[in-house]
Amino acid sequence: MAMRSRPRRSAGHLYHLRLPRLLFLLPFALLLILLARLPALLRRANAHGRQCMPAATDRPIPFPHPVPDPRLSLAIVTLADEDAGGPGARRSFRGVLAASARNKRAYAAAHGYSLVALPASAVDPSRPPSWSKVLALRAHLRHHHWLFWNDADTLVTNPEIPLERILFSVIGHNNFVESPDLVLTEDFGGVNAGVFFIRRSKWSEKFLDTWWNQTSFIQFGSTRSGDNAALKHLIDHLSAEEMQEHVRIVKMQCLFNSYPWILTLKSVHRLIFHLPTTWKGVYSDGDFMIHFAGLDDKQGWTNKILRERENQR
Ligand SMILES: *[C@@H]1O[C@H](CO)[C@@H](O)[C@H](O)[C@H]1NC(C)=O
Protein backbone atom coordinates (compact mmCIF):
# COMPACT_ATOMS: atom_id res chain seq x y z
CA MET A 1 0.00 0.00 0.00
CA ALA A 2 2.76 2.36 0.95
CA MET A 3 4.46 1.58 -2.34
CA ARG A 4 1.38 2.69 -4.33
CA SER A 5 0.67 5.88 -2.47
CA ARG A 6 4.22 7.20 -2.66
CA PRO A 7 4.35 7.89 -6.41
CA ARG A 8 0.90 9.51 -6.27
CA ARG A 9 2.06 11.82 -3.52
CA SER A 10 5.18 12.77 -5.39
CA ALA A 11 3.17 13.50 -8.56
CA GLY A 12 0.92 15.76 -6.50
CA HIS A 13 3.95 17.38 -4.96
CA LEU A 14 5.34 18.07 -8.41
CA TYR A 15 2.05 19.57 -9.55
CA HIS A 16 1.93 21.96 -6.59
CA LEU A 17 5.48 22.97 -7.26
CA ARG A 18 4.97 23.71 -10.99
CA LEU A 19 1.82 25.81 -10.86
CA PRO A 20 3.19 28.71 -8.80
CA ARG A 21 6.25 28.72 -11.01
CA LEU A 22 4.08 29.02 -14.12
CA LEU A 23 2.02 31.74 -12.47
CA PHE A 24 5.26 33.53 -11.70
CA LEU A 25 6.18 33.42 -15.39
CA LEU A 26 2.80 34.63 -16.61
CA PRO A 27 3.40 38.39 -16.10
CA PHE A 28 6.69 38.05 -17.97
CA ALA A 29 4.96 36.31 -20.85
CA LEU A 30 2.33 39.05 -20.97
CA LEU A 31 5.04 41.70 -20.77
CA LEU A 32 6.90 40.12 -23.68
CA ILE A 33 3.75 40.02 -25.79
CA LEU A 34 3.06 43.67 -24.93
CA LEU A 35 6.63 44.72 -25.72
CA ALA A 36 6.51 42.95 -29.07
CA ARG A 37 3.31 44.82 -29.95
CA LEU A 38 4.47 48.24 -28.69
CA PRO A 39 6.23 49.58 -31.81
CA ALA A 40 3.14 48.92 -33.96
CA LEU A 41 0.86 50.34 -31.27
CA LEU A 42 2.86 53.57 -30.98
CA ARG A 43 3.09 53.88 -34.77
CA ARG A 44 -0.70 54.28 -34.62
CA ALA A 45 -0.74 56.84 -31.80
CA ASN A 46 -2.81 59.26 -33.90
CA ALA A 47 -5.38 56.56 -34.68
CA HIS A 48 -5.58 55.93 -30.92
CA GLY A 49 -6.70 59.51 -30.30
CA ARG A 50 -3.51 61.53 -30.05
CA GLN A 51 -3.76 65.02 -31.57
CA CYS A 52 -0.56 66.74 -32.60
CA MET A 53 -2.36 69.82 -33.87
CA PRO A 54 -5.16 71.48 -31.89
CA ALA A 55 -8.43 70.44 -33.57
CA ALA A 56 -9.64 74.05 -33.93
CA THR A 57 -6.69 74.97 -36.13
CA ASP A 58 -6.69 71.79 -38.17
CA ARG A 59 -7.96 73.67 -41.22
CA PRO A 60 -6.63 76.26 -43.67
CA ILE A 61 -5.60 79.63 -42.28
CA PRO A 62 -8.32 82.26 -42.58
CA PHE A 63 -7.21 85.43 -44.30
CA PRO A 64 -9.09 88.30 -42.69
CA HIS A 65 -7.70 91.03 -44.98
CA PRO A 66 -7.85 90.96 -48.79
CA VAL A 67 -4.21 92.02 -49.13
CA PRO A 68 -2.54 91.50 -52.55
CA ASP A 69 -0.17 88.76 -51.39
CA PRO A 70 -0.76 87.74 -47.81
CA ARG A 71 1.67 84.86 -48.07
CA LEU A 72 4.85 85.08 -46.14
CA SER A 73 8.18 84.06 -47.53
CA LEU A 74 9.25 80.81 -45.88
CA ALA A 75 12.45 78.89 -46.35
CA ILE A 76 13.50 75.43 -45.22
CA VAL A 77 17.17 75.55 -44.28
CA THR A 78 19.22 72.38 -43.97
CA LEU A 79 22.83 71.30 -44.09
CA ALA A 80 24.02 69.16 -46.99
CA ASP A 81 27.52 68.42 -45.75
CA GLU A 82 28.39 64.90 -46.85
CA ASP A 83 30.98 64.62 -44.09
CA ALA A 84 28.62 65.83 -41.39
CA GLY A 85 29.26 62.77 -39.23
CA GLY A 86 33.02 62.93 -39.68
CA PRO A 87 34.93 60.13 -41.41
CA GLY A 88 33.71 56.73 -40.26
CA ALA A 89 31.19 58.30 -37.94
CA ARG A 90 29.08 55.85 -35.96
CA ARG A 91 25.90 57.72 -36.72
CA SER A 92 26.52 57.85 -40.41
CA PHE A 93 24.88 60.57 -42.43
CA ARG A 94 26.12 59.05 -45.67
CA GLY A 95 23.35 58.87 -48.25
CA VAL A 96 20.86 60.31 -45.79
CA LEU A 97 21.62 63.85 -46.95
CA ALA A 98 20.79 63.28 -50.61
CA ALA A 99 17.51 61.51 -49.81
CA SER A 100 16.56 64.10 -47.20
CA ALA A 101 17.33 67.01 -49.56
CA ARG A 102 15.21 65.40 -52.32
CA ASN A 103 12.33 64.94 -49.90
CA LYS A 104 12.54 68.59 -48.72
CA ARG A 105 12.90 69.90 -52.28
CA ALA A 106 9.67 68.16 -53.34
CA TYR A 107 7.79 69.46 -50.30
CA ALA A 108 9.11 73.02 -50.70
CA ALA A 109 8.24 73.06 -54.41
CA ALA A 110 4.70 71.83 -53.74
CA HIS A 111 4.03 74.69 -51.30
CA GLY A 112 6.10 77.48 -52.83
CA TYR A 113 8.78 77.62 -50.12
CA SER A 114 12.46 78.22 -50.70
CA LEU A 115 14.92 75.49 -49.90
CA VAL A 116 18.37 76.44 -48.68
CA ALA A 117 20.54 73.30 -48.79
CA LEU A 118 23.90 74.42 -47.49
CA PRO A 119 26.98 72.92 -49.13
CA ALA A 120 29.97 71.63 -47.19
CA SER A 121 31.73 74.93 -47.83
CA ALA A 122 29.18 76.64 -45.57
CA VAL A 123 30.41 74.65 -42.59
CA ASP A 124 32.75 76.38 -40.17
CA PRO A 125 35.66 73.91 -39.74
CA SER A 126 36.52 75.25 -36.29
CA ARG A 127 33.43 73.66 -34.72
CA PRO A 128 31.44 70.42 -35.13
CA PRO A 129 29.26 70.80 -38.30
CA SER A 130 26.04 70.98 -36.29
CA TRP A 131 27.00 74.46 -35.04
CA SER A 132 26.94 75.84 -38.58
CA LYS A 133 23.14 75.93 -38.49
CA VAL A 134 23.47 79.07 -36.37
CA LEU A 135 25.63 80.82 -38.98
CA ALA A 136 23.41 79.62 -41.83
CA LEU A 137 20.24 80.87 -40.20
CA ARG A 138 21.88 84.18 -39.34
CA ALA A 139 22.97 84.61 -42.97
CA HIS A 140 19.54 83.79 -44.46
CA LEU A 141 17.31 85.46 -41.90
CA ARG A 142 17.15 88.72 -43.83
CA HIS A 143 15.89 87.01 -47.01
CA HIS A 144 12.72 85.40 -45.60
CA HIS A 145 10.00 85.99 -43.04
CA TRP A 146 10.37 82.59 -41.44
CA LEU A 147 13.17 80.06 -41.56
CA PHE A 148 12.43 76.42 -40.77
CA TRP A 149 15.61 74.69 -39.67
CA ASN A 150 15.83 70.93 -40.40
CA ASP A 151 18.68 68.68 -39.32
CA ALA A 152 19.68 66.42 -42.20
CA ASP A 153 18.26 63.31 -40.48
CA THR A 154 14.65 64.44 -40.92
CA LEU A 155 11.98 63.71 -43.55
CA VAL A 156 8.63 65.29 -44.33
CA THR A 157 6.22 62.41 -43.86
CA ASN A 158 2.94 64.29 -44.39
CA PRO A 159 3.49 66.82 -47.19
CA GLU A 160 -0.22 67.75 -47.14
CA ILE A 161 0.42 69.91 -44.05
CA PRO A 162 1.72 73.41 -44.93
CA LEU A 163 4.17 75.20 -42.63
CA GLU A 164 1.72 78.11 -42.32
CA ARG A 165 -0.82 75.81 -40.70
CA ILE A 166 1.76 74.56 -38.19
CA LEU A 167 2.76 78.12 -37.30
CA PHE A 168 -0.85 79.25 -37.09
CA SER A 169 -1.71 76.39 -34.74
CA VAL A 170 1.07 77.54 -32.40
CA ILE A 171 0.69 81.32 -32.66
CA GLY A 172 -3.10 81.53 -32.96
CA HIS A 173 -3.10 84.39 -35.47
CA ASN A 174 -1.28 85.26 -38.68
CA ASN A 175 -0.07 88.73 -37.82
CA PHE A 176 3.62 88.44 -38.62
CA VAL A 177 4.69 91.53 -36.67
CA GLU A 178 3.09 90.30 -33.46
CA SER A 179 4.40 86.75 -33.75
CA PRO A 180 6.94 85.15 -31.44
CA ASP A 181 10.43 84.71 -32.87
CA LEU A 182 11.36 81.17 -31.99
CA VAL A 183 9.12 78.09 -32.13
CA LEU A 184 10.63 74.99 -30.54
CA THR A 185 9.73 71.45 -29.52
CA GLU A 186 10.75 69.66 -26.36
CA ASP A 187 11.86 66.04 -25.89
CA PHE A 188 13.24 64.02 -22.94
CA GLY A 189 16.27 66.29 -22.75
CA GLY A 190 14.46 69.64 -23.05
CA VAL A 191 14.29 71.86 -26.14
CA ASN A 192 15.55 70.26 -29.34
CA ALA A 193 17.80 72.13 -31.76
CA GLY A 194 17.20 69.71 -34.64
CA VAL A 195 13.95 71.16 -36.01
CA PHE A 196 12.60 74.64 -35.25
CA PHE A 197 11.22 77.89 -36.69
CA ILE A 198 12.86 81.30 -36.40
CA ARG A 199 11.30 84.60 -37.50
CA ARG A 200 13.03 87.54 -39.16
CA SER A 201 13.49 90.13 -36.39
CA LYS A 202 16.11 92.07 -34.46
CA TRP A 203 15.53 89.77 -31.49
CA SER A 204 16.25 86.66 -33.61
CA GLU A 205 19.46 88.18 -34.99
CA LYS A 206 20.69 88.91 -31.50
CA PHE A 207 19.59 85.48 -30.26
CA LEU A 208 21.54 83.70 -33.02
CA ASP A 209 24.62 85.85 -32.33
CA THR A 210 24.41 85.05 -28.63
CA TRP A 211 23.94 81.34 -29.42
CA TRP A 212 27.03 81.33 -31.67
CA ASN A 213 28.96 83.03 -28.87
CA GLN A 214 28.35 80.17 -26.40
CA THR A 215 31.82 78.78 -27.14
CA SER A 216 32.14 77.04 -23.78
CA PHE A 217 29.55 74.48 -24.95
CA ILE A 218 31.52 73.35 -28.01
CA GLN A 219 32.27 69.62 -27.84
CA PHE A 220 34.37 67.51 -30.14
CA GLY A 221 34.71 63.78 -30.48
CA SER A 222 31.29 62.57 -29.36
CA THR A 223 27.80 62.37 -30.80
CA ARG A 224 27.09 65.66 -29.02
CA SER A 225 28.46 68.85 -30.48
CA GLY A 226 27.19 71.25 -27.82
CA ASP A 227 24.92 73.45 -29.92
CA ASN A 228 21.80 71.87 -28.42
CA ALA A 229 23.13 72.27 -24.87
CA ALA A 230 23.92 75.93 -25.61
CA LEU A 231 20.38 76.50 -26.89
CA LYS A 232 18.96 74.88 -23.78
CA HIS A 233 21.14 77.06 -21.59
CA LEU A 234 20.00 80.24 -23.36
CA ILE A 235 16.32 79.28 -23.19
CA ASP A 236 16.64 78.36 -19.49
CA HIS A 237 18.12 81.76 -18.71
CA LEU A 238 15.61 83.96 -20.52
CA SER A 239 13.37 86.04 -18.29
CA ALA A 240 9.70 85.05 -18.05
CA GLU A 241 8.77 88.19 -20.00
CA GLU A 242 11.23 87.45 -22.78
CA MET A 243 10.04 83.84 -23.01
CA GLN A 244 6.43 84.99 -23.17
CA GLU A 245 7.11 87.54 -25.87
CA HIS A 246 9.61 85.73 -28.09
CA VAL A 247 9.57 81.96 -27.58
CA ARG A 248 6.94 79.25 -28.00
CA ILE A 249 7.60 75.69 -26.92
CA VAL A 250 4.86 73.62 -28.50
CA LYS A 251 2.75 71.30 -26.34
CA MET A 252 2.97 68.38 -28.74
CA GLN A 253 6.42 67.48 -29.99
CA CYS A 254 4.78 65.50 -32.82
CA LEU A 255 3.51 68.76 -34.37
CA PHE A 256 6.73 68.92 -36.38
CA ASN A 257 9.47 66.81 -34.73
CA SER A 258 8.46 63.15 -34.20
CA TYR A 259 10.94 60.48 -33.13
CA PRO A 260 10.53 56.85 -34.21
CA TRP A 261 10.17 54.36 -31.36
CA ILE A 262 12.37 51.30 -31.32
CA LEU A 263 12.51 48.58 -28.70
CA THR A 264 15.57 49.21 -26.51
CA LEU A 265 16.08 49.18 -22.74
CA LYS A 266 16.40 52.96 -22.80
CA SER A 267 13.17 53.51 -24.73
CA VAL A 268 11.24 51.08 -22.50
CA HIS A 269 12.61 52.88 -19.43
CA ARG A 270 11.48 56.22 -20.90
CA LEU A 271 8.09 54.78 -21.80
CA ILE A 272 7.53 53.71 -18.21
CA PHE A 273 8.96 56.77 -16.43
CA HIS A 274 8.21 59.46 -19.02
CA LEU A 275 5.04 58.17 -20.65
CA PRO A 276 3.54 61.59 -21.53
CA THR A 277 6.80 62.75 -23.17
CA THR A 278 7.03 59.52 -25.16
CA TRP A 279 3.41 59.81 -26.23
CA LYS A 280 3.76 63.45 -27.32
CA GLY A 281 6.85 62.83 -29.41
CA VAL A 282 6.56 59.34 -30.82
CA TYR A 283 6.32 59.06 -34.61
CA SER A 284 2.89 57.95 -35.78
CA ASP A 285 1.35 57.56 -39.23
CA GLY A 286 0.02 60.96 -40.28
CA ASP A 287 2.70 63.00 -38.51
CA PHE A 288 4.28 65.89 -40.38
CA MET A 289 7.96 65.17 -39.86
CA ILE A 290 10.12 62.28 -38.66
CA HIS A 291 13.48 62.98 -37.00
CA PHE A 292 15.96 60.11 -36.53
CA ALA A 293 17.42 61.79 -33.44
CA GLY A 294 19.97 59.66 -31.64
CA LEU A 295 19.51 56.65 -33.93
CA ASP A 296 22.59 54.91 -35.28
CA ASP A 297 21.18 53.51 -38.51
CA LYS A 298 19.91 56.74 -40.04
CA GLN A 299 20.41 55.38 -43.57
CA GLY A 300 18.32 52.30 -42.90
CA TRP A 301 15.56 54.36 -41.30
CA THR A 302 15.54 56.88 -44.15
CA ASN A 303 15.16 54.09 -46.71
CA LYS A 304 12.45 52.37 -44.66
CA ILE A 305 10.32 55.50 -44.26
CA LEU A 306 10.71 56.59 -47.89
CA ARG A 307 9.77 53.07 -49.04
CA GLU A 308 6.66 53.16 -46.86
CA ARG A 309 5.67 56.51 -48.33
CA GLU A 310 6.17 55.18 -51.88
CA ASN A 311 3.93 52.21 -51.11
CA GLN A 312 1.18 54.45 -49.76
CA ARG A 313 0.93 56.29 -53.08
C1 LIG B 1 29.46 87.83 -29.80
O1 LIG B 1 30.86 87.84 -29.71
C2 LIG B 1 31.47 88.86 -30.51
C3 LIG B 1 32.97 88.67 -30.43
O2 LIG B 1 33.39 88.49 -29.12
C4 LIG B 1 31.01 90.23 -30.00
O3 LIG B 1 31.59 91.26 -30.78
C5 LIG B 1 29.50 90.31 -30.08
O4 LIG B 1 29.05 91.52 -29.52
C6 LIG B 1 28.85 89.15 -29.36
N1 LIG B 1 27.42 89.18 -29.63
C7 LIG B 1 26.49 88.92 -28.74
C8 LIG B 1 25.09 89.12 -29.17
O5 LIG B 1 26.74 88.51 -27.64
mmCIF file with all atom_site columns, N, CA and C and ligand atoms in Angstrom, residues 205-214, ligand 1:
data_model
loop_
_atom_site.group_PDB
_atom_site.id
_atom_site.type_symbol
_atom_site.label_atom_id
_atom_site.label_alt_id
_atom_site.label_comp_id
_atom_site.label_asym_id
_atom_site.label_entity_id
_atom_site.label_seq_id
_atom_site.pdbx_PDB_ins_code
_atom_site.Cartn_x
_atom_site.Cartn_y
_atom_site.Cartn_z
_atom_site.occupancy
_atom_site.B_iso_or_equiv
_atom_site.pdbx_formal_charge
_atom_site.auth_seq_id
_atom_site.auth_comp_id
_atom_site.auth_asym_id
_atom_site.auth_atom_id
_atom_site.pdbx_PDB_model_num
ATOM   1  N N  . GLU A 1 205 ? 18.054 87.953 -34.615 1.00 0.00 ? 205 GLU A N  1
ATOM   2  C CA . GLU A 1 205 ? 19.462 88.182 -34.994 1.00 0.00 ? 205 GLU A CA 1
ATOM   3  C C  . GLU A 1 205 ? 20.348 88.148 -33.756 1.00 0.00 ? 205 GLU A C  1
ATOM   4  N N  . LYS A 1 206 ? 19.903 88.847 -32.729 1.00 0.00 ? 206 LYS A N  1
ATOM   5  C CA . LYS A 1 206 ? 20.693 88.914 -31.502 1.00 0.00 ? 206 LYS A CA 1
ATOM   6  C C  . LYS A 1 206 ? 20.763 87.531 -30.833 1.00 0.00 ? 206 LYS A C  1
ATOM   7  N N  . PHE A 1 207 ? 19.626 86.814 -30.869 1.00 0.00 ? 207 PHE A N  1
ATOM   8  C CA . PHE A 1 207 ? 19.588 85.484 -30.256 1.00 0.00 ? 207 PHE A CA 1
ATOM   9  C C  . PHE A 1 207 ? 20.584 84.549 -30.940 1.00 0.00 ? 207 PHE A C  1
ATOM   10 N N  . LEU A 1 208 ? 20.610 84.573 -32.274 1.00 0.00 ? 208 LEU A N  1
ATOM   11 C CA . LEU A 1 208 ? 21.537 83.700 -33.021 1.00 0.00 ? 208 LEU A CA 1
ATOM   12 C C  . LEU A 1 208 ? 22.992 84.089 -32.739 1.00 0.00 ? 208 LEU A C  1
ATOM   13 N N  . ASP A 1 209 ? 23.252 85.398 -32.657 1.00 0.00 ? 209 ASP A N  1
ATOM   14 C CA . ASP A 1 209 ? 24.622 85.854 -32.331 1.00 0.00 ? 209 ASP A CA 1
ATOM   15 C C  . ASP A 1 209 ? 25.037 85.363 -30.941 1.00 0.00 ? 209 ASP A C  1
ATOM   16 N N  . THR A 1 210 ? 24.114 85.485 -30.007 1.00 0.00 ? 210 THR A N  1
ATOM   17 C CA . THR A 1 210 ? 24.409 85.047 -28.632 1.00 0.00 ? 210 THR A CA 1
ATOM   18 C C  . THR A 1 210 ? 24.638 83.537 -28.596 1.00 0.00 ? 210 THR A C  1
ATOM   19 N N  . TRP A 1 211 ? 23.816 82.808 -29.350 1.00 0.00 ? 211 TRP A N  1
ATOM   20 C CA . TRP A 1 211 ? 23.941 81.342 -29.421 1.00 0.00 ? 211 TRP A CA 1
ATOM   21 C C  . TRP A 1 211 ? 25.333 80.974 -29.964 1.00 0.00 ? 211 TRP A C  1
ATOM   22 N N  . TRP A 1 212 ? 25.714 81.605 -31.056 1.00 0.00 ? 212 TRP A N  1
ATOM   23 C CA . TRP A 1 212 ? 27.026 81.333 -31.666 1.00 0.00 ? 212 TRP A CA 1
ATOM   24 C C  . TRP A 1 212 ? 28.154 81.642 -30.684 1.00 0.00 ? 212 TRP A C  1
ATOM   25 N N  . ASN A 1 213 ? 27.925 82.615 -29.825 1.00 0.00 ? 213 ASN A N  1
ATOM   26 C CA . ASN A 1 213 ? 28.961 83.032 -28.872 1.00 0.00 ? 213 ASN A CA 1
ATOM   27 C C  . ASN A 1 213 ? 29.114 82.102 -27.670 1.00 0.00 ? 213 ASN A C  1
ATOM   28 N N  . GLN A 1 214 ? 28.265 81.090 -27.552 1.00 0.00 ? 214 GLN A N  1
ATOM   29 C CA . GLN A 1 214 ? 28.350 80.172 -26.399 1.00 0.00 ? 214 GLN A CA 1
ATOM   30 C C  . GLN A 1 214 ? 29.473 79.154 -26.621 1.00 0.00 ? 214 GLN A C  1
HETATM 31 C C1 . LIG B 2 .   ? 29.458 87.829 -29.799 1.00 0.00 ? 1   LIG B C1 1
HETATM 32 O O1 . LIG B 2 .   ? 30.857 87.844 -29.714 1.00 0.00 ? 1   LIG B O1 1
HETATM 33 C C2 . LIG B 2 .   ? 31.467 88.865 -30.505 1.00 0.00 ? 1   LIG B C2 1
HETATM 34 C C3 . LIG B 2 .   ? 32.966 88.673 -30.430 1.00 0.00 ? 1   LIG B C3 1
HETATM 35 O O2 . LIG B 2 .   ? 33.389 88.486 -29.122 1.00 0.00 ? 1   LIG B O2 1
HETATM 36 C C4 . LIG B 2 .   ? 31.009 90.227 -29.996 1.00 0.00 ? 1   LIG B C4 1
HETATM 37 O O3 . LIG B 2 .   ? 31.586 91.259 -30.782 1.00 0.00 ? 1   LIG B O3 1
HETATM 38 C C5 . LIG B 2 .   ? 29.498 90.309 -30.078 1.00 0.00 ? 1   LIG B C5 1
HETATM 39 O O4 . LIG B 2 .   ? 29.046 91.517 -29.517 1.00 0.00 ? 1   LIG B O4 1
HETATM 40 C C6 . LIG B 2 .   ? 28.848 89.147 -29.364 1.00 0.00 ? 1   LIG B C6 1
HETATM 41 N N1 . LIG B 2 .   ? 27.421 89.184 -29.634 1.00 0.00 ? 1   LIG B N1 1
HETATM 42 C C7 . LIG B 2 .   ? 26.488 88.923 -28.739 1.00 0.00 ? 1   LIG B C7 1
HETATM 43 C C8 . LIG B 2 .   ? 25.094 89.123 -29.175 1.00 0.00 ? 1   LIG B C8 1
HETATM 44 O O5 . LIG B 2 .   ? 26.744 88.507 -27.641 1.00 0.00 ? 1   LIG B O5 1
#
